[in-house]
Coordinates of C-alpha atoms in Angstrom, one line a residue:
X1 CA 0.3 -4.1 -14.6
X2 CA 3.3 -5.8 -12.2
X3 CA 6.0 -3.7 -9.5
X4 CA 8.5 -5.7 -9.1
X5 CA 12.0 -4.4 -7.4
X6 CA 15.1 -6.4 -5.8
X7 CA 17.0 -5.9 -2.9
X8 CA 19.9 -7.3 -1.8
X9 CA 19.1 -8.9 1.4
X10 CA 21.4 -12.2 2.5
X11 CA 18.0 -15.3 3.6
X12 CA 18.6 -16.2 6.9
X13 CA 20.2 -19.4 6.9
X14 CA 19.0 -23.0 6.0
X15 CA 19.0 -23.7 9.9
X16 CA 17.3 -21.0 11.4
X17 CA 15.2 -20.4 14.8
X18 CA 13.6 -16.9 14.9
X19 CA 13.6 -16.4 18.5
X20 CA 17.1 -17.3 18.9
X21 CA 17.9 -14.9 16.0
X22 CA 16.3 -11.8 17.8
X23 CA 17.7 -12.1 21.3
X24 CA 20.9 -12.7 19.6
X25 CA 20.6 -9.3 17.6
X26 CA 20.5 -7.8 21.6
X27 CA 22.9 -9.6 23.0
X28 CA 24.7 -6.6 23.4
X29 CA 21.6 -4.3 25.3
X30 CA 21.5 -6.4 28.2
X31 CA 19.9 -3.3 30.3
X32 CA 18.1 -1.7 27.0
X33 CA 14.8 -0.8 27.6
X34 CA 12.8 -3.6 25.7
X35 CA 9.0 -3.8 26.9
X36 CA 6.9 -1.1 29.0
X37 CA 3.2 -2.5 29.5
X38 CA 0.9 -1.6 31.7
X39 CA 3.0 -2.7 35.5
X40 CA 6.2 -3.7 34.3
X41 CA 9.7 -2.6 32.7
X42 CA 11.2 -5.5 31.0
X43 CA 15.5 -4.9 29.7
X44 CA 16.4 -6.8 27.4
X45 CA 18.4 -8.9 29.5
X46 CA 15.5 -10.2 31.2
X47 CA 13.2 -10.7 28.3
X48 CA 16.1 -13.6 26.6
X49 CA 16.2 -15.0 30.4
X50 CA 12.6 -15.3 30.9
X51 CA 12.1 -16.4 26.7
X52 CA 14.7 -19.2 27.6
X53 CA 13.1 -20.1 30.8
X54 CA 9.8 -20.1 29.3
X55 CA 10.6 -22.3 26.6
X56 CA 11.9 -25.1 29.2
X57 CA 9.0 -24.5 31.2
X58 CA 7.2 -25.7 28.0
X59 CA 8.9 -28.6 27.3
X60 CA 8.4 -29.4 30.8
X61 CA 4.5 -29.3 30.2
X62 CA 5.4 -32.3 28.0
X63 CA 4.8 -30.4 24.7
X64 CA 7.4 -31.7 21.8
X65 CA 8.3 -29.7 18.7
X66 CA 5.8 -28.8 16.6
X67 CA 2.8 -29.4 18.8
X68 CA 0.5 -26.5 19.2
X69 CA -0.1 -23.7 22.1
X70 CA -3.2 -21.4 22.1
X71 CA -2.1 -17.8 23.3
X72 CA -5.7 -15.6 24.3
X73 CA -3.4 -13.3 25.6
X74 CA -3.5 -9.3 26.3
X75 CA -0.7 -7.6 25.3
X76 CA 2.0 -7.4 28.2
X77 CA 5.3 -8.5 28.2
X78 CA 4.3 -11.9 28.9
X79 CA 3.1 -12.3 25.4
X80 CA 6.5 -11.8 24.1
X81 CA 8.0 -14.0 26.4
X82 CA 5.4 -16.9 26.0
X83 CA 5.6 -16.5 22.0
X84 CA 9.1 -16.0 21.6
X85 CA 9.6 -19.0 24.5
X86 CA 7.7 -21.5 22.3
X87 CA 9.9 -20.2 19.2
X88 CA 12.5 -21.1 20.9
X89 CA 11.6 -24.6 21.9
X90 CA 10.7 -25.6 18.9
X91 CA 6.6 -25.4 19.7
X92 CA 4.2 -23.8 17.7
X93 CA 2.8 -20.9 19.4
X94 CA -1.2 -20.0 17.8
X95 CA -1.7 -16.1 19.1
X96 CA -5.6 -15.4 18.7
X97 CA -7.6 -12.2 18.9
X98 CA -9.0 -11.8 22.6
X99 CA -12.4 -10.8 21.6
X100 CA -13.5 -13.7 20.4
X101 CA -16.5 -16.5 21.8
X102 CA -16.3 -19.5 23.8
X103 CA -17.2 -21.1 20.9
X104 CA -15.0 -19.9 18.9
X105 CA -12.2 -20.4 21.1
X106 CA -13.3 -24.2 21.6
X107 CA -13.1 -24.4 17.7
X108 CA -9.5 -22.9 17.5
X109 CA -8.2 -25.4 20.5
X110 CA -9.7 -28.1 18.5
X111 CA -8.4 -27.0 14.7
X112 CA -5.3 -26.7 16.1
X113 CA -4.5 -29.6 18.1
X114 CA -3.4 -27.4 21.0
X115 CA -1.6 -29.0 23.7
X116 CA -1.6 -26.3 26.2
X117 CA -3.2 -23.2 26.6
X118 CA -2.3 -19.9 27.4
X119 CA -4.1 -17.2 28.5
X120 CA -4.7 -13.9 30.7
X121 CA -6.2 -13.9 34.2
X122 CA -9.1 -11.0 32.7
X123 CA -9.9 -13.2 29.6
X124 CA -9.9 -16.9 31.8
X125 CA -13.7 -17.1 32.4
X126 CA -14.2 -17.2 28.9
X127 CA -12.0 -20.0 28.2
X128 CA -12.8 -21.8 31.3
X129 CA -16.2 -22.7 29.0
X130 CA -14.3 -23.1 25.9
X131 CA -11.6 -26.0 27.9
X132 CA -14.6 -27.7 29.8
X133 CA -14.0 -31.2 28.9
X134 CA -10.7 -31.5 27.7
X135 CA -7.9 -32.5 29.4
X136 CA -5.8 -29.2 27.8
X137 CA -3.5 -27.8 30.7
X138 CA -4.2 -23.5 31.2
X139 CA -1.9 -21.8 31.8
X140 CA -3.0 -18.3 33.5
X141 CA -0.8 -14.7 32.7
X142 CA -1.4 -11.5 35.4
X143 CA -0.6 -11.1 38.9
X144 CA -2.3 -12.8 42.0
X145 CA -2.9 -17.0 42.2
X146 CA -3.4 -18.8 39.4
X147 CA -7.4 -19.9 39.3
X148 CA -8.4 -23.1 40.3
X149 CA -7.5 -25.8 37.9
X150 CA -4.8 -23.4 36.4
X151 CA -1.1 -22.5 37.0
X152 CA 0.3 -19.4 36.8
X153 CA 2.7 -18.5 34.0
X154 CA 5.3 -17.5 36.8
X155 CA 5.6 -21.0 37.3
X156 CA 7.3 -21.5 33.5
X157 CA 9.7 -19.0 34.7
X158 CA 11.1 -21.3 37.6
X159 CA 12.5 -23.9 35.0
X160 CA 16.0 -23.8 34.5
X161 CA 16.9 -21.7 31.4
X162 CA 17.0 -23.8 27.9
X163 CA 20.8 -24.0 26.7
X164 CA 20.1 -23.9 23.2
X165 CA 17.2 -23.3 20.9
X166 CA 15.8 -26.0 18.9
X167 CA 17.2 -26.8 15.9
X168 CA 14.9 -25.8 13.8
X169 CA 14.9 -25.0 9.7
X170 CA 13.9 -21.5 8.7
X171 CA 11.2 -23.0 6.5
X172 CA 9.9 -24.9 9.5
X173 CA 6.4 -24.2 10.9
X174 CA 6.8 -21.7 13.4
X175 CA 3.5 -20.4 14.0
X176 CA 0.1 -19.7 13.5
X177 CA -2.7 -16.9 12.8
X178 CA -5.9 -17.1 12.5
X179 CA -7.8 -14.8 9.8
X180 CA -9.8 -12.0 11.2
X181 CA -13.0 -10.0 9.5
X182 CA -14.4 -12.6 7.0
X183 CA -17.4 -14.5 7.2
X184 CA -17.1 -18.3 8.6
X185 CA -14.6 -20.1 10.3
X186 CA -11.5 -18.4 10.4
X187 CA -8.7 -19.8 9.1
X188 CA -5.7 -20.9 10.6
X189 CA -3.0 -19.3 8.6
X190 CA 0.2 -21.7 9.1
X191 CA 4.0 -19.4 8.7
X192 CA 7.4 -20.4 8.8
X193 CA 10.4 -19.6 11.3
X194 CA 12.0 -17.5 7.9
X195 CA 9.0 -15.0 7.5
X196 CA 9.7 -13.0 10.7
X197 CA 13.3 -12.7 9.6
X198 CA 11.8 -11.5 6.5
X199 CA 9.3 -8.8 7.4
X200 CA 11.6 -6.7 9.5
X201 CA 14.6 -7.6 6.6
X202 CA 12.3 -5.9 4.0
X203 CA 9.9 -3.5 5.5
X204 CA 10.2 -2.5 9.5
X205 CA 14.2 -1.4 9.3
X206 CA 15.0 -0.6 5.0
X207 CA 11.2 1.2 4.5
X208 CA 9.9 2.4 8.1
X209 CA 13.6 3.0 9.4
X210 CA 13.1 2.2 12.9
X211 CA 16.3 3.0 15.0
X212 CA 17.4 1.7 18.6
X213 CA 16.3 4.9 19.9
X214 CA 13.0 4.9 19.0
X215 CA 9.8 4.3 21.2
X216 CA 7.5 2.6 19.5
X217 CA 3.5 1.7 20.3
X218 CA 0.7 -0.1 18.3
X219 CA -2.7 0.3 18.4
X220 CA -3.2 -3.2 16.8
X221 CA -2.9 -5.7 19.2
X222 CA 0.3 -8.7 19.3
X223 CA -1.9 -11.1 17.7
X224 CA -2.7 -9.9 14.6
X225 CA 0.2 -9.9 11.7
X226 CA 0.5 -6.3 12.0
X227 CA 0.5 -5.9 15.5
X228 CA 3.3 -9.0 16.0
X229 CA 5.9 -7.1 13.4
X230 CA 5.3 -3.5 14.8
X231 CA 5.6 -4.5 18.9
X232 CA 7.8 -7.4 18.4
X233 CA 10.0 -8.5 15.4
X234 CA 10.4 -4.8 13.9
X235 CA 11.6 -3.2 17.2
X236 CA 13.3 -6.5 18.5
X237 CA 15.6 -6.3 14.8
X238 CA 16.5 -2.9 16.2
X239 CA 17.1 -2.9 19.8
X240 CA 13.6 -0.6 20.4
X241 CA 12.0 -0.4 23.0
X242 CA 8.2 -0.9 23.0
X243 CA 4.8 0.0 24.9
X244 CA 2.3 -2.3 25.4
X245 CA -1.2 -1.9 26.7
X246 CA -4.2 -4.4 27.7
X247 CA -7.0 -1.8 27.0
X248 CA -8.5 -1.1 24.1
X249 CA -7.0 2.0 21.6
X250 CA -9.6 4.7 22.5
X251 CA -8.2 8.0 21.8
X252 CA -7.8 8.6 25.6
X253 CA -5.6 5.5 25.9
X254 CA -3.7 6.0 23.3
X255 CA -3.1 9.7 24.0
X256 CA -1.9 8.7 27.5
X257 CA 1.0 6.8 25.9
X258 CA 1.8 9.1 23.2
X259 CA 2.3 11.5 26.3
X260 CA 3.8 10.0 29.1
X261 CA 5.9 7.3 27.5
X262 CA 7.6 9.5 24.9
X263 CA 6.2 7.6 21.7
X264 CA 8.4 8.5 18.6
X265 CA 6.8 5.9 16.2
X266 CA 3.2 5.1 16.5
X267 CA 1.2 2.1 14.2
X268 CA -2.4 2.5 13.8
X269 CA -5.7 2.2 11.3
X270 CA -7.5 4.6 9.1
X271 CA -10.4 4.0 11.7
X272 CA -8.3 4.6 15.1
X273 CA -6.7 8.2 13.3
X274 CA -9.8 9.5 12.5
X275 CA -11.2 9.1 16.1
X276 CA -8.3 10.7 17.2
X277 CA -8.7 13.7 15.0
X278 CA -12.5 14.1 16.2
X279 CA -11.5 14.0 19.8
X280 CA -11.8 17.4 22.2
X281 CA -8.2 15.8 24.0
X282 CA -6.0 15.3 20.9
X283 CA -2.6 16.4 22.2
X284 CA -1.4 20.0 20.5
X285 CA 2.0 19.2 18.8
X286 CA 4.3 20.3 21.7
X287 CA 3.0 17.8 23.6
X288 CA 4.6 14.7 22.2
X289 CA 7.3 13.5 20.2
X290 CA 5.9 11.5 17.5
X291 CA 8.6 11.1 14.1
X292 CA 6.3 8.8 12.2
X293 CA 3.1 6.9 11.9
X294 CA 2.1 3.9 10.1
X295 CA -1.0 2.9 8.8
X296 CA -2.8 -0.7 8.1
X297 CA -5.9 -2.5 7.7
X298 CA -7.6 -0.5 5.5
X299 CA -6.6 2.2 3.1
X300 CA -6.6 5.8 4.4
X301 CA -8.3 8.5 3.4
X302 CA -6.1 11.6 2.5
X303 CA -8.4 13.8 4.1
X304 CA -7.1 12.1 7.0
X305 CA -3.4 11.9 6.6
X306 CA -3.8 15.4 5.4
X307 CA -5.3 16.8 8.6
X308 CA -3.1 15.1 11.0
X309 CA -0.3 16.1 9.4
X310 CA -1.0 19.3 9.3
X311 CA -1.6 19.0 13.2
X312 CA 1.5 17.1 14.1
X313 CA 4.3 17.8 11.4
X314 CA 4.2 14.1 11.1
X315 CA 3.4 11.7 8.4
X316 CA 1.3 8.8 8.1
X317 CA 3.1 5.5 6.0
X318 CA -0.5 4.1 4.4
X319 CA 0.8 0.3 3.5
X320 CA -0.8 -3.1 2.8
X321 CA 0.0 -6.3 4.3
X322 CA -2.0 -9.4 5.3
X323 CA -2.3 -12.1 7.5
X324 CA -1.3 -14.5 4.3
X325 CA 2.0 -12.1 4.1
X326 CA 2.6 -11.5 7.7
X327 CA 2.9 -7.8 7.3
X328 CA 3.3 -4.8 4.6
X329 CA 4.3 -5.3 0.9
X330 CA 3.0 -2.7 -0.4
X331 CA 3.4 1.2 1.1
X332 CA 4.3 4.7 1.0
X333 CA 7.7 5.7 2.1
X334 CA 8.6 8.1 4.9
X335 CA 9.7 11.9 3.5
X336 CA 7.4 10.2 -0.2
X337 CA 4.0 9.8 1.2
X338 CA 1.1 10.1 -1.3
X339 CA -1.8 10.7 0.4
X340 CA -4.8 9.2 -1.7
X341 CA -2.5 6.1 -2.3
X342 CA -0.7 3.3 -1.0
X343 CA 2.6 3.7 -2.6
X344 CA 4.4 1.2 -4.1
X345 CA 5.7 -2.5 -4.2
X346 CA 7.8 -3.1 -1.1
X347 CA 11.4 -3.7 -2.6
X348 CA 11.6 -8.1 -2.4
X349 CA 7.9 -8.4 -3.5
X350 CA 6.2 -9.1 -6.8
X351 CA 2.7 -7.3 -7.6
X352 CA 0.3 -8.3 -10.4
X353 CA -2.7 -6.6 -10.9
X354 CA -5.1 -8.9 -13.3
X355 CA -8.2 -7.8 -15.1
X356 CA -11.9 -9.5 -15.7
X357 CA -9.7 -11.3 -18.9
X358 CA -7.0 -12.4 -16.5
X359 CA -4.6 -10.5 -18.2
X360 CA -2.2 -8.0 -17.0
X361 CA -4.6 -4.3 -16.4
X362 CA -3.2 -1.2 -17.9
X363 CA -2.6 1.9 -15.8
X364 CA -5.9 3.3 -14.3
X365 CA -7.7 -0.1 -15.1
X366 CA -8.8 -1.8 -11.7
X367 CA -7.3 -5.1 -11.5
X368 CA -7.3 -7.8 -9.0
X369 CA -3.8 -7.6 -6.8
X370 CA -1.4 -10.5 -6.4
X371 CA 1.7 -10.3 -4.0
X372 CA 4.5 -12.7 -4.7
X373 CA 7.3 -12.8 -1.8
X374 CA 9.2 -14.4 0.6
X375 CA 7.4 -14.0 3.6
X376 CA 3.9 -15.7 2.5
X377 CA 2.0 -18.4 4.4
X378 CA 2.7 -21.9 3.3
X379 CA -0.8 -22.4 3.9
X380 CA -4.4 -22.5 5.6
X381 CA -4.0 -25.9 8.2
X382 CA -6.5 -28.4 7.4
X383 CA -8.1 -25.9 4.4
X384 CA -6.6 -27.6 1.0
X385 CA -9.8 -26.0 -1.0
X386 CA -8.9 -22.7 0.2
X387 CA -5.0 -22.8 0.3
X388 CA -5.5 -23.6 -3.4
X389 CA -7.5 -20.9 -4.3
X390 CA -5.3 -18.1 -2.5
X391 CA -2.1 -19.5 -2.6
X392 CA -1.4 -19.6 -6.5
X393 CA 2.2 -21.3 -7.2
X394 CA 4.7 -18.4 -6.2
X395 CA 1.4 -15.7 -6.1
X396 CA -0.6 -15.1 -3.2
X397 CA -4.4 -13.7 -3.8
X398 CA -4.8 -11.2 -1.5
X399 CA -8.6 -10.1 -2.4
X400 CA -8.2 -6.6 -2.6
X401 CA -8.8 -5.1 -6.3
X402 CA -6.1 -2.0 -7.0
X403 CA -5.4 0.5 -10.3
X404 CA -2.4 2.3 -10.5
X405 CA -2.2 5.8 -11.1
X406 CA 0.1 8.3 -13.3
X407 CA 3.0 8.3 -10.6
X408 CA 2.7 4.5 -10.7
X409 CA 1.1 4.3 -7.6
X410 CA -1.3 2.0 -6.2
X411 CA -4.8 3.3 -5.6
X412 CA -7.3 1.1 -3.1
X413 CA -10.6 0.1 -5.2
X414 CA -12.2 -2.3 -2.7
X415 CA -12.6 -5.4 -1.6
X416 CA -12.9 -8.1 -4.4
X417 CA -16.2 -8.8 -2.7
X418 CA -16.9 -4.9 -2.2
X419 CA -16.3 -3.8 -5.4
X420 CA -19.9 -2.6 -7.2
X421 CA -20.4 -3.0 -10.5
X422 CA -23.4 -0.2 -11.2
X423 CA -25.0 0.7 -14.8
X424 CA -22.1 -2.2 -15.9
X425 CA -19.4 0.3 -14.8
X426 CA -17.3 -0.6 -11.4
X427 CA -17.7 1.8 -8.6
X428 CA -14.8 1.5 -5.9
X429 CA -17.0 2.0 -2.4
X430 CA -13.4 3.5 -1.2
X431 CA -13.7 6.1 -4.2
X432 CA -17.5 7.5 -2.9
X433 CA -16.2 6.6 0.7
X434 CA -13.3 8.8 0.7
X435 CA -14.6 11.7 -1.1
X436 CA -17.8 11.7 1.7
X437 CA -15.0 11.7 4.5
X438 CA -14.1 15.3 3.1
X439 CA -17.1 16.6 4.7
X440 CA -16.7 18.7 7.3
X441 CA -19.8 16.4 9.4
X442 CA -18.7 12.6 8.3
X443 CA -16.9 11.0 10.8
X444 CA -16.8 8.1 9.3
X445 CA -18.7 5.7 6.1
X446 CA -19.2 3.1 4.5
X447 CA -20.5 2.6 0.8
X448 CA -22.2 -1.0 0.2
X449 CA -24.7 -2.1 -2.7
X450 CA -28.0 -2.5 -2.6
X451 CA -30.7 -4.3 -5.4
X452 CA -33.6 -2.0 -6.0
X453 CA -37.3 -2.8 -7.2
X454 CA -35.6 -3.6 -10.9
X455 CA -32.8 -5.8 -9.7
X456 CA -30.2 -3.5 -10.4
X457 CA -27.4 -2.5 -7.9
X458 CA -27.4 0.6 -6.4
X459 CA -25.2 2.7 -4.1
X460 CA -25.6 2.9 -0.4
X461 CA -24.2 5.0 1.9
X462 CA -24.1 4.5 5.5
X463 CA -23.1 7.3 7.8
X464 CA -21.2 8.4 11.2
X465 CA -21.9 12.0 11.9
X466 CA -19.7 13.7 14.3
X467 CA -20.9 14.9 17.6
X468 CA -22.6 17.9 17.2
X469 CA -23.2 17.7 13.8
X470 CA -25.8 17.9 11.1
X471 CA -26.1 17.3 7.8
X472 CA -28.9 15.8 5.2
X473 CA -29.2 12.9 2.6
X474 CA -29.4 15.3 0.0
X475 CA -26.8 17.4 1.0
X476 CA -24.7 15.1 0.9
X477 CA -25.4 13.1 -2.7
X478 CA -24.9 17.0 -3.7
X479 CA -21.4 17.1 -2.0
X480 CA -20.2 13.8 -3.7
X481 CA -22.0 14.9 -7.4
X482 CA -19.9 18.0 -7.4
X483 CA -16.5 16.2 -6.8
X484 CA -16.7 12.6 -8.7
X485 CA -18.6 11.4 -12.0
X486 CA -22.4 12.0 -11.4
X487 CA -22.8 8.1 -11.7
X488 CA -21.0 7.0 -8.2
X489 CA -22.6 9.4 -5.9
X490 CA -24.9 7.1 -3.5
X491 CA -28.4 6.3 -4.7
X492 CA -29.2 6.3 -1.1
X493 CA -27.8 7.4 2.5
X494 CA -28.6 6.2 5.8
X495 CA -27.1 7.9 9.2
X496 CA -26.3 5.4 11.8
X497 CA -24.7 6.0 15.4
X498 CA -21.7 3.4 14.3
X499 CA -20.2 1.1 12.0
X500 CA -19.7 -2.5 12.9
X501 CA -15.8 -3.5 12.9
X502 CA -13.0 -6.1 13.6
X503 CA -11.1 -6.0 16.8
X504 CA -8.9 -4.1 14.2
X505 CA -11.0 -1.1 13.5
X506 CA -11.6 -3.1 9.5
X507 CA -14.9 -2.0 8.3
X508 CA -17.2 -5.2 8.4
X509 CA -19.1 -4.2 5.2
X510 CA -20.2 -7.6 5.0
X511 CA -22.6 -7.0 8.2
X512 CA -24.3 -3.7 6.7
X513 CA -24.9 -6.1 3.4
X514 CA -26.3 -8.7 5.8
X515 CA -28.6 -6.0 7.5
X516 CA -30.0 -4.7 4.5
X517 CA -30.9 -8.2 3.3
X518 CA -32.6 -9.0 6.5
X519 CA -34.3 -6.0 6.0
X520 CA -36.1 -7.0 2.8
X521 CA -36.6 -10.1 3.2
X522 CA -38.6 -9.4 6.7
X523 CA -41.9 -8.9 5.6
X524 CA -41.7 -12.4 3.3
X525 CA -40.5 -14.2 6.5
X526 CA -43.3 -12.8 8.9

């Protein structure tokens, strides 16, 4: 089974530099409201004379085109400044997650041959470890005096402003993400000056329709791919403005925004809504102006889109993007949502959906989903093995196994590495996962397999009960018997106080395997 559909969209051309490209687009708002974080108000004027400052403070470091700058940065406007600053100067800029290890940080400034650093004042004692050493310059974002051994990323600012971007190609390395949620080293996830131009060309203004006027916020941060198209390139193509916000996306937080900043359009996960829903402080209706929510990083459950829009009048876009493809390809469409799915190919994509035979499935056969489009990776840096295993010629494996339904539809079956084959018959763990979430006292779940005494793979359940709530195990297999074929209910279920989880709110099911392992193998290793 393949979507394929065609847009006409004009490529950005052969010389192309993607910072220059979006303050260009708001030339014209010079006192737009571009960036509210958590002490400043940045117009849009400012933000292209602090990008072009920044980027000949840069330079100024000594960096040349094409080197490498680590960003452990929160989001504030800094982080657009300092990313879209190296854009501009032809430097590389490598965002990270800010939740990461010393360790892991030391490996990233190593991978990546970075020749500067930059980072927030909160998150500098961590990479004061990770720099020890090196001879790396850190450069420190937040108010007060940079630490010792640091400057402060004011100090960019007082450079003269660059004349003219560098003259970069649009297929020229423009920057870097690391991959989030897997086991291993992560990998450094190498994308091209074009694909920013393409992700907002495609999906954030022809499918999400974002307008100057809106107000937009995400609850995933700037440096993951779907956090740097919903609070950068998306509004940026627009003239939106955008709130950003340091903390983490507890309910409270992101109620505060919805509230006082006047949020129209709000990006989120399956994970983030349903913590929302179960909170005693979710806002009634009256109380903010929401127009549209997206949804990311895992596929949502319709229970969930259901009930909130129900609550708010507003819908919930449920897409699929990736780190490799920079952002959504695949997606519902506002005023078409089909909760329980996750839509259709995003016009300018290619989806493939390839069976155990490697042939092309049939409708309602789960097959394993390929993307094909213009705004993939060129590759994992310094990875050939695995470049060549995900990035097929023009297809991009994305690792996620799919069927489609009657509406031709895509319908979430898991993880590749997920999926359960029980009694020789595939069990999606989303299937059992989502029909559990329909219970009034599940929270949240997560289906994994487990070997039992005969070496066969069974179901297991493990379960967030909300506050206040009670339910048993074998109320439960009862609840999921009654409403899906008698052979996916779960074998077993175990109630836990959370489930582990990427910065991004993705399920690490891969842990609760992990656990369960370690669990039967303790006795042999005592």
């Amino acid at each position: 089974m393949s979507q394929t559909q065609n847009p006409q969209v004009n490529p950005p051309p052969e010389r192309f530099n993607a910072a220059a490209h979006l303050l260009a687009l708001n030339a014209g708002r010079f006192d737009k409201l571009a960036y509210i974080d958590d002490t400043q108000r940045l117009t849009y004027g400012e933000l292209a004379e602090r990008v072009r400052r920044c980027a000949a403070g840069l330079l100024a470091l000594g960096l040349r085109r094409e080197e490498r700058v680590l960003m452990v940065m929160h989001d504030s406007a800094d982080f657009p400044v300092a990313f879209l600053g190296a854009l501009y100067a032809g430097i590389v800029p490598v965002p990270v997650n800010t939740l990461l290890t010393a360790d892991d940080y030391a490996f990233m400034l190593q991978h990546c041959g970075a020749r500067a650093l930059l980072v927030s004042r909160a998150l500098w004692p961590n990479l004061q470890t990770a720099v020890a050493g090196t001879s790396i310059p850190a450069i420190v974002s937040g108010e007060g005096t940079a630490p010792e051994g640091t400057r402060a990323f004011a100090s960019l600012l007082d450079a003269p402003a660059l004349a003219a971007p560098a003259d970069t190609l649009a297929d020229d390395f423009g920057f870097w993400l690391y991959s989030s949620g897997s086991t291993g080293r992560p990998k450094g996830t190498v994308h091209t000056h074009a694909n920013l131009y393409w992700t907002a060309a495609l999906y954030g203004t022809p499918v999400l329709g974002l307008r100057e006027s809106d107000v937009g916020f995400s609850a995933a941060k700037l440096f993951f791919a779907y956090g740097l198209g919903n609070a950068l390139t998306f509004p940026m193509s627009v003239g939106a403005t955008t709130v950003l916000m340091a903390e983490r996306p507890t309910p409270a937080a992101v109620f505060k925004r919805w509230t006082e900043q006047g949020v129209t359009v709000f990006f989120g996960a399956p994970t983030g809504y349903a913590g929302m829903l179960a909170s005693p402080e979710l806002p009634a209706r009256s109380k903010v102006k929401l127009r549209l929510c997206s949804s990311a990083g895992e596929a949502l459950p319709s229970e969930i889109g259901e009930r909130f829009t129900a609550h708010y009048g507003c819908e919930i876009v449920d897409g699929l993007g990736s780190t490799e493809m920079l952002h959504i390809f695949l997606s519902n469409r506002p005023g078409d949502v089909q909760y329980g799915s996750t839509g259709k190919v995003v016009p300018g994509y290619h989806l493939r959906l390839v069976n155990e035979e490697g042939a092309d499935a049939a409708p309602g056969e789960i097959g394993d989903l390929y993307v094909s489009g213009p705004s993939s990776a060129a590759m994992y840096w310094a990875q050939r093995d695995k470049t060549r295993a995900t990035f097929q010629g023009e297809w991009t494996k994305t690792g996620d196994k799919y069927s489609t339904d009657a509406r031709g539809c895509y319908v979430y079956a898991g993880r590749s590495d997920d999926m359960l084959k029980v009694s020789g018959v595939y069990v999606s763990p989303f299937e059992v996962e989502a029909t559990l979430m329909q219970h009034p006292a599940v929270l949240e779940c997560a289906v994994i397999g487990i070997v039992d005494a005969d070496g066969l793979t069974k179901t297991k359940a493990c379960v967030v009960r909300k506050s206040g709530q009670r339910v048993s195990e074998e109320e439960l297999k009862a609840f999921v018997k009654e409403r899906l074929a008698a052979y996916k209910y779960p074998r077993f279920i175990e109630f836990i106080d959370e489930l582990p989880k990427t910065a991004t709110g993705k399920i690490q099911r891969f842990r609760l395997r992990d656990a369960e392992r370690a669990r039967a193998d303790g006795p042999a290793a005592s």
